[in-house]
């Protein structure tokens, strides 16, 4: 009798070990599904992972034990639905956070961002940026550290968004043209040093602000569900672009892809910082709108706020309307060229470009369709970005990525 029991126990151990191994391998994919809202219930999680209900249940329980998600203890079904109700899955509201920091031409901001792209806390933004990147990054990290002290949250890591192409693998800000920083500043190294000095656990990352905005919108906003997503945005100064392919940022061989700001859209136009003329960077940003409308930029608030307020409150003014039409036509020309090259299935616009789209959506879409082969053949949806502070959320996504890849290892390393 005992001889029969031993093989059965060994088989049970093998089955349990196999289920455990499969469950561990599924932790990261499962967390990403909940993080991006694609698995609102355990039944959906089971289907998306392609595992048994038992394995999905074990995976959800493990993620809950790690403090990352919450599993509804009393499952319910929607009105009119059939079949067994499923446990709802949500990110843990009191779970860990990532420290996110953003630097732009008119200041900086720090925030704590949880799973699901939720901004948990923000520090008041600073309105001046020192010419020494080490001073600026030290200040923004200290603001973030104060948020962590005040909230008592566990931190998985830190991410930084900067208005510059960031060259890999060194993490150098190659062209911070609208900051007084030196070209090639080692922003990731400086940021990581300040994060460590502040006693903040986890790895530190840095990336271009529009790249990170696109990543955040793809996971949590207007780009969700797109396969090939093009994002073009103008923030405080200049124009940036980003491309997300199959859920991953396309950054090129060294992090420098999609410098769309230097597409020529007006050959006889304004001189650009890059040495050319008529680039999108200087023909379709907030300063360009103010100048085109005959408005003198003031020092009271940021250029992007001045330009946005002008469109929202004075669009009936013929000079403002003409200025908007000029910028829309130039932006549309640039977008059409990008559509011809990239063939995206969706375009999202951020910053002042979102406001231009809202002001005259028909004109912009018509320009793109008229000037692009693929736009004429089927039309590419052009939508406004929907997330507030999407570059901050995207910076946090950099810090969350190791957790999404391997929650057990990443959380052990952030202790």
XYZ file of C-alpha atoms in Angstrom:
415
model
C 0.000 0.000 0.000
C 2.807 2.347 0.833
C 4.434 1.483 -2.506
C 1.418 2.887 -4.333
C 1.260 6.042 -2.290
C 4.812 7.201 -3.052
C 4.466 7.480 -6.860
C 1.193 9.369 -6.454
C 2.785 11.844 -4.052
C 5.704 12.337 -6.450
C 3.283 12.990 -9.286
C 1.413 15.521 -7.205
C 4.659 17.277 -6.376
C 5.592 17.372 -10.062
C 2.187 18.783 -10.996
C 2.343 21.386 -8.255
C 5.871 22.380 -9.230
C 4.882 22.676 -12.881
C 1.876 24.817 -12.012
C 4.078 27.003 -9.786
C 6.643 27.450 -12.558
C 3.930 28.357 -15.068
C 2.416 30.730 -12.562
C 5.705 32.525 -11.949
C 6.279 32.881 -15.673
C 2.784 34.360 -15.986
C 3.148 36.908 -13.180
C 4.606 39.648 -15.383
C 2.182 39.213 -18.308
C -0.724 39.020 -15.859
C 0.334 42.200 -14.086
C 0.672 44.039 -17.401
C -2.836 42.957 -18.393
C -4.279 44.364 -15.162
C -2.021 47.427 -15.332
C -3.297 48.351 -18.804
C -6.934 47.531 -18.034
C -7.075 44.593 -20.454
C -7.934 42.033 -17.754
C -10.696 43.472 -15.562
C -11.728 40.010 -14.310
C -10.079 36.711 -13.516
C -12.000 35.064 -16.348
C -10.516 37.510 -18.862
C -7.083 36.998 -17.314
C -7.445 33.231 -17.761
C -8.363 33.641 -21.423
C -5.648 36.208 -22.169
C -2.899 34.135 -20.548
C -4.104 30.863 -22.048
C -3.812 29.028 -18.728
C -6.163 27.047 -16.548
C -8.504 28.742 -14.106
C -6.457 27.287 -11.262
C -3.238 28.778 -12.592
C -4.874 32.165 -13.216
C -6.271 32.117 -9.699
C -2.849 31.320 -8.255
C -1.246 34.099 -10.306
C -3.837 36.655 -9.189
C -3.408 35.569 -5.572
C 0.366 35.951 -5.812
C 0.096 39.444 -7.295
C -2.314 40.361 -4.525
C 0.085 38.997 -1.909
C 2.787 41.217 -3.413
C 0.516 44.227 -2.829
C 0.184 44.989 -6.538
C -3.448 44.162 -7.301
C -6.727 43.546 -5.508
C -8.983 40.572 -6.222
C -12.666 41.135 -5.470
C -13.528 38.581 -2.804
C -17.204 38.591 -3.792
C -17.431 38.184 -7.555
C -20.440 39.587 -9.353
C -21.674 39.632 -12.901
C -22.991 42.500 -14.939
C -26.754 42.836 -15.374
C -28.026 40.518 -18.083
C -24.837 38.408 -18.257
C -24.898 34.644 -18.105
C -22.612 32.039 -16.594
C -20.569 31.966 -13.443
C -19.576 35.459 -12.177
C -15.863 36.200 -12.153
C -13.655 37.910 -9.592
C -12.851 41.483 -10.564
C -9.201 42.529 -10.695
C -7.924 46.029 -9.964
C -4.574 47.612 -9.235
C -3.970 48.142 -5.524
C -4.743 51.764 -4.692
C -2.378 51.661 -1.704
C 0.338 49.712 -3.533
C 3.872 50.740 -4.505
C 4.575 53.781 -6.661
C 7.196 55.004 -9.084
C 8.816 58.414 -8.782
C 8.271 60.366 -12.004
C 10.035 63.598 -12.904
C 9.651 65.906 -15.888
C 11.859 68.790 -16.985
C 10.660 71.280 -19.600
C 11.582 74.730 -20.807
C 9.369 76.443 -18.240
C 10.114 74.373 -15.156
C 9.888 70.909 -13.687
C 7.502 68.689 -11.778
C 7.704 65.537 -9.650
C 4.958 62.993 -9.043
C 4.268 59.563 -7.601
C 2.530 57.241 -10.049
C 0.972 53.912 -9.189
C 0.032 50.983 -11.370
C -2.644 51.721 -13.922
C -1.044 55.106 -14.662
C -2.686 56.675 -11.599
C -0.996 59.830 -10.347
C -1.016 59.453 -6.561
C 0.640 62.735 -5.588
C 2.362 65.674 -7.257
C 4.716 68.352 -6.030
C 4.146 71.990 -7.022
C 5.938 72.673 -10.279
C 8.989 74.898 -10.393
C 8.967 77.681 -12.987
C 12.700 78.092 -13.530
C 15.301 75.645 -14.811
C 18.924 76.140 -13.826
C 21.600 75.890 -16.509
C 23.290 73.164 -14.456
C 21.382 69.895 -14.981
C 22.754 68.494 -11.722
C 21.063 71.284 -9.729
C 17.742 70.844 -11.512
C 17.715 67.083 -11.178
C 18.729 67.339 -7.546
C 15.799 69.660 -6.875
C 13.207 67.530 -8.657
C 14.424 64.353 -6.933
C 14.238 66.059 -3.547
C 10.673 67.113 -4.335
C 9.886 63.497 -5.161
C 11.616 62.234 -2.022
C 9.469 64.592 0.041
C 6.357 63.131 -1.585
C 7.544 59.644 -0.650
C 8.217 60.699 2.940
C 4.829 62.345 3.213
C 2.861 59.446 1.732
C 4.930 56.603 3.165
C 4.702 54.704 -0.130
C 7.139 52.040 -1.260
C 9.018 53.106 -4.410
C 9.900 50.674 -7.206
C 12.178 53.086 -9.074
C 12.342 56.451 -10.810
C 11.840 57.777 -14.333
C 12.762 61.111 -15.899
C 11.256 62.839 -18.955
C 13.358 65.495 -20.689
C 12.723 67.691 -23.769
C 15.620 66.200 -25.698
C 16.581 63.143 -27.656
C 18.222 60.753 -25.195
C 21.026 58.721 -26.739
C 21.497 55.136 -25.673
C 23.164 53.319 -24.085
C 24.717 56.183 -22.105
C 21.517 58.176 -21.472
C 22.844 61.473 -22.835
C 20.575 64.442 -23.571
C 21.939 65.266 -27.000
C 19.939 68.356 -27.899
C 18.253 70.084 -24.947
C 17.793 73.094 -27.234
C 15.142 74.857 -25.192
C 17.117 74.440 -21.976
C 20.435 76.079 -21.206
C 22.004 72.681 -20.579
C 25.139 71.580 -22.417
C 24.571 69.215 -25.326
C 25.309 65.644 -24.355
C 24.588 66.083 -20.643
C 24.595 62.639 -18.935
C 21.106 63.086 -17.553
C 20.410 59.458 -16.692
C 23.655 59.099 -14.741
C 23.071 62.362 -12.867
C 19.450 61.450 -12.186
C 20.405 57.992 -10.909
C 23.043 59.489 -8.598
C 20.538 61.949 -7.131
C 17.966 59.172 -6.682
C 20.481 57.003 -4.801
C 21.667 59.956 -2.714
C 18.059 60.619 -1.676
C 17.765 57.030 -0.416
C 15.182 56.076 -3.033
C 15.239 52.398 -3.953
C 14.963 50.817 -7.380
C 16.539 51.624 -10.746
C 16.470 55.018 -12.462
C 15.720 55.734 -16.107
C 15.499 58.702 -18.484
C 13.798 59.267 -21.828
C 12.482 61.830 -24.271
C 9.282 63.467 -23.055
C 7.207 62.837 -26.194
C 8.368 59.212 -26.375
C 7.166 58.763 -22.818
C 3.887 60.574 -23.493
C 3.254 58.163 -26.367
C 4.021 55.159 -24.173
C 1.615 56.374 -21.486
C -1.150 57.107 -24.002
C -0.702 53.697 -25.608
C -1.091 51.898 -22.298
C -3.664 54.086 -20.570
C -5.079 56.722 -22.912
C -6.029 57.624 -26.464
C -3.594 55.146 -28.017
C -4.893 52.074 -26.216
C -5.528 49.242 -28.664
C -3.479 50.741 -31.515
C -0.856 48.529 -33.065
C 1.214 51.216 -34.831
C 0.703 54.457 -32.929
C 2.146 57.800 -34.009
C 2.229 60.587 -31.435
C 3.106 64.189 -32.305
C 3.058 66.912 -29.695
C 4.217 70.410 -28.929
C 4.682 71.254 -25.308
C 6.323 74.343 -23.929
C 8.667 74.751 -26.909
C 9.369 72.795 -30.088
C 7.697 69.729 -31.609
C 8.373 66.084 -30.862
C 7.181 62.754 -32.165
C 7.130 59.102 -31.138
C 6.126 55.747 -32.551
C 4.850 52.754 -30.594
C 5.006 49.421 -32.448
C 3.297 46.374 -30.957
C 3.296 47.951 -27.508
C 6.968 48.972 -27.510
C 8.528 52.342 -28.234
C 10.448 52.447 -31.483
C 13.559 54.375 -30.522
C 15.905 53.372 -33.330
C 19.409 51.976 -33.007
C 20.524 54.468 -30.370
C 17.370 56.097 -29.015
C 17.186 58.894 -31.583
C 14.297 57.866 -33.846
C 11.318 60.096 -34.722
C 12.892 63.534 -34.486
C 9.843 64.845 -36.332
C 10.447 68.424 -35.233
C 13.005 68.774 -37.993
C 10.754 67.904 -40.896
C 10.696 70.890 -43.244
C 7.154 72.203 -43.694
C 7.932 75.750 -44.885
C 11.185 75.995 -46.888
C 11.251 79.789 -46.654
C 10.226 79.819 -43.021
C 11.815 80.660 -39.708
C 15.414 79.699 -38.925
C 15.549 76.566 -36.788
C 17.976 75.785 -33.999
C 19.225 72.824 -36.041
C 20.578 75.152 -38.751
C 17.814 74.586 -41.286
C 14.723 76.674 -41.967
C 10.999 76.104 -41.719
C 11.150 73.009 -39.516
C 8.007 71.822 -37.773
C 9.827 72.624 -34.533
C 9.621 76.375 -35.182
C 6.601 76.516 -37.490
C 4.030 74.711 -35.339
C 4.863 75.313 -31.679
C 3.313 77.759 -29.153
C 5.709 80.586 -29.989
C 4.908 80.222 -33.693
C 1.178 80.590 -33.002
C 1.661 83.706 -30.877
C 3.927 85.321 -33.462
C 1.609 84.379 -36.348
C -1.336 85.909 -34.474
C 0.587 89.131 -33.820
C 0.694 88.593 -30.067
C 3.701 89.523 -28.003
C 4.631 86.620 -25.686
C 4.540 87.652 -22.052
C 6.568 86.442 -19.073
C 3.597 85.807 -16.769
C 2.790 82.228 -17.762
C 4.286 79.586 -20.038
C 4.132 79.931 -23.812
C 1.991 76.828 -24.162
C -0.557 78.247 -21.730
C -0.596 81.602 -23.541
C -1.093 79.938 -26.916
C -3.750 77.560 -25.622
C -5.664 80.355 -23.907
C -5.538 82.381 -27.116
C -7.154 79.573 -29.109
C -9.761 78.818 -26.489
C -10.850 82.381 -25.719
C -10.142 84.426 -28.877
C -10.668 82.021 -31.768
C -13.303 84.350 -33.233
C -10.606 86.996 -33.721
C -9.712 86.854 -37.466
C -5.983 87.148 -36.729
C -6.101 84.256 -34.269
C -8.159 82.101 -36.644
C -5.752 82.778 -39.519
C -2.792 81.937 -37.304
C -4.443 78.687 -36.261
C -5.143 77.778 -39.898
C -1.514 78.431 -40.824
C -0.275 76.160 -38.043
C -2.869 73.490 -38.830
C -1.779 73.446 -42.479
C 1.889 73.147 -41.531
C 1.179 70.460 -38.961
C -0.985 68.596 -41.473
C 1.793 68.694 -44.038
C 4.218 67.185 -41.555
C 1.741 64.529 -40.468
C 1.052 63.592 -44.083
C 4.735 62.953 -44.696
C 4.898 60.782 -41.587
C 1.815 58.836 -42.673
C 3.417 58.136 -46.051
C 6.547 56.772 -44.385
C 5.175 55.011 -41.305
C 1.601 53.999 -42.232
C 0.328 54.176 -38.624
C -3.135 52.958 -37.711
C -3.704 55.907 -35.364
C -2.308 59.393 -34.755
C -2.611 61.144 -31.420
C -1.787 64.790 -30.814
C -0.642 66.350 -27.564
C -0.001 69.778 -26.092
C -0.969 72.715 -28.285
C -1.553 70.349 -31.226
C -4.416 68.810 -29.303
C -5.933 72.286 -28.918
C -5.472 72.973 -32.649
C -7.256 69.714 -33.440
C -10.123 70.666 -31.148
C -10.337 74.106 -32.776
C -10.741 72.819 -36.346
C -10.664 69.014 -36.609
C -12.045 68.955 -40.139
C -9.294 71.150 -41.559
C -6.430 69.138 -40.085
C -7.864 65.794 -41.176
C -8.510 67.158 -44.663
C -4.921 68.378 -45.034
C -3.528 65.019 -43.960
C -5.858 63.106 -46.262
C -5.102 65.391 -49.215
C -1.331 65.231 -48.788
C -0.836 61.548 -47.910
C -1.324 58.531 -50.135
C -2.527 56.302 -47.307
C -4.674 59.053 -45.881
C -6.510 59.280 -49.210
C -6.980 55.519 -49.450
C -8.549 54.945 -46.072
C -7.965 57.734 -43.610
C -5.968 57.551 -40.420
C -7.826 58.375 -37.194
C -6.416 61.551 -35.648
C -7.299 61.869 -31.964
C -6.363 64.133 -29.060
C -4.243 62.753 -26.234
C -6.413 62.150 -23.190
C -4.062 61.848 -20.210
C -3.137 64.750 -17.996
C 0.636 64.880 -17.458
C 1.211 62.026 -19.896
C 4.987 62.528 -19.971
C 5.060 62.090 -16.193
C 2.981 58.931 -16.468
C 5.307 57.703 -19.215
C 8.368 58.398 -17.075
C 6.788 56.237 -14.399
C 6.216 53.505 -16.993
C 9.998 53.277 -17.402
C 10.338 52.562 -13.695
C 7.418 50.126 -13.686
C 8.735 48.103 -16.627
C 11.112 45.887 -14.583
C 8.187 45.071 -12.284
C 6.007 44.222 -15.279
C 8.804 42.008 -16.605
C 9.419 40.102 -13.358
C 7.472 41.242 -10.283
C 9.189 38.891 -7.818
C 12.728 39.856 -8.780
C 12.024 43.577 -9.207
C 10.270 43.973 -5.876
C 13.003 42.042 -4.104
C 15.541 44.439 -5.615
C 13.647 47.583 -4.546
C 13.610 46.693 -0.854
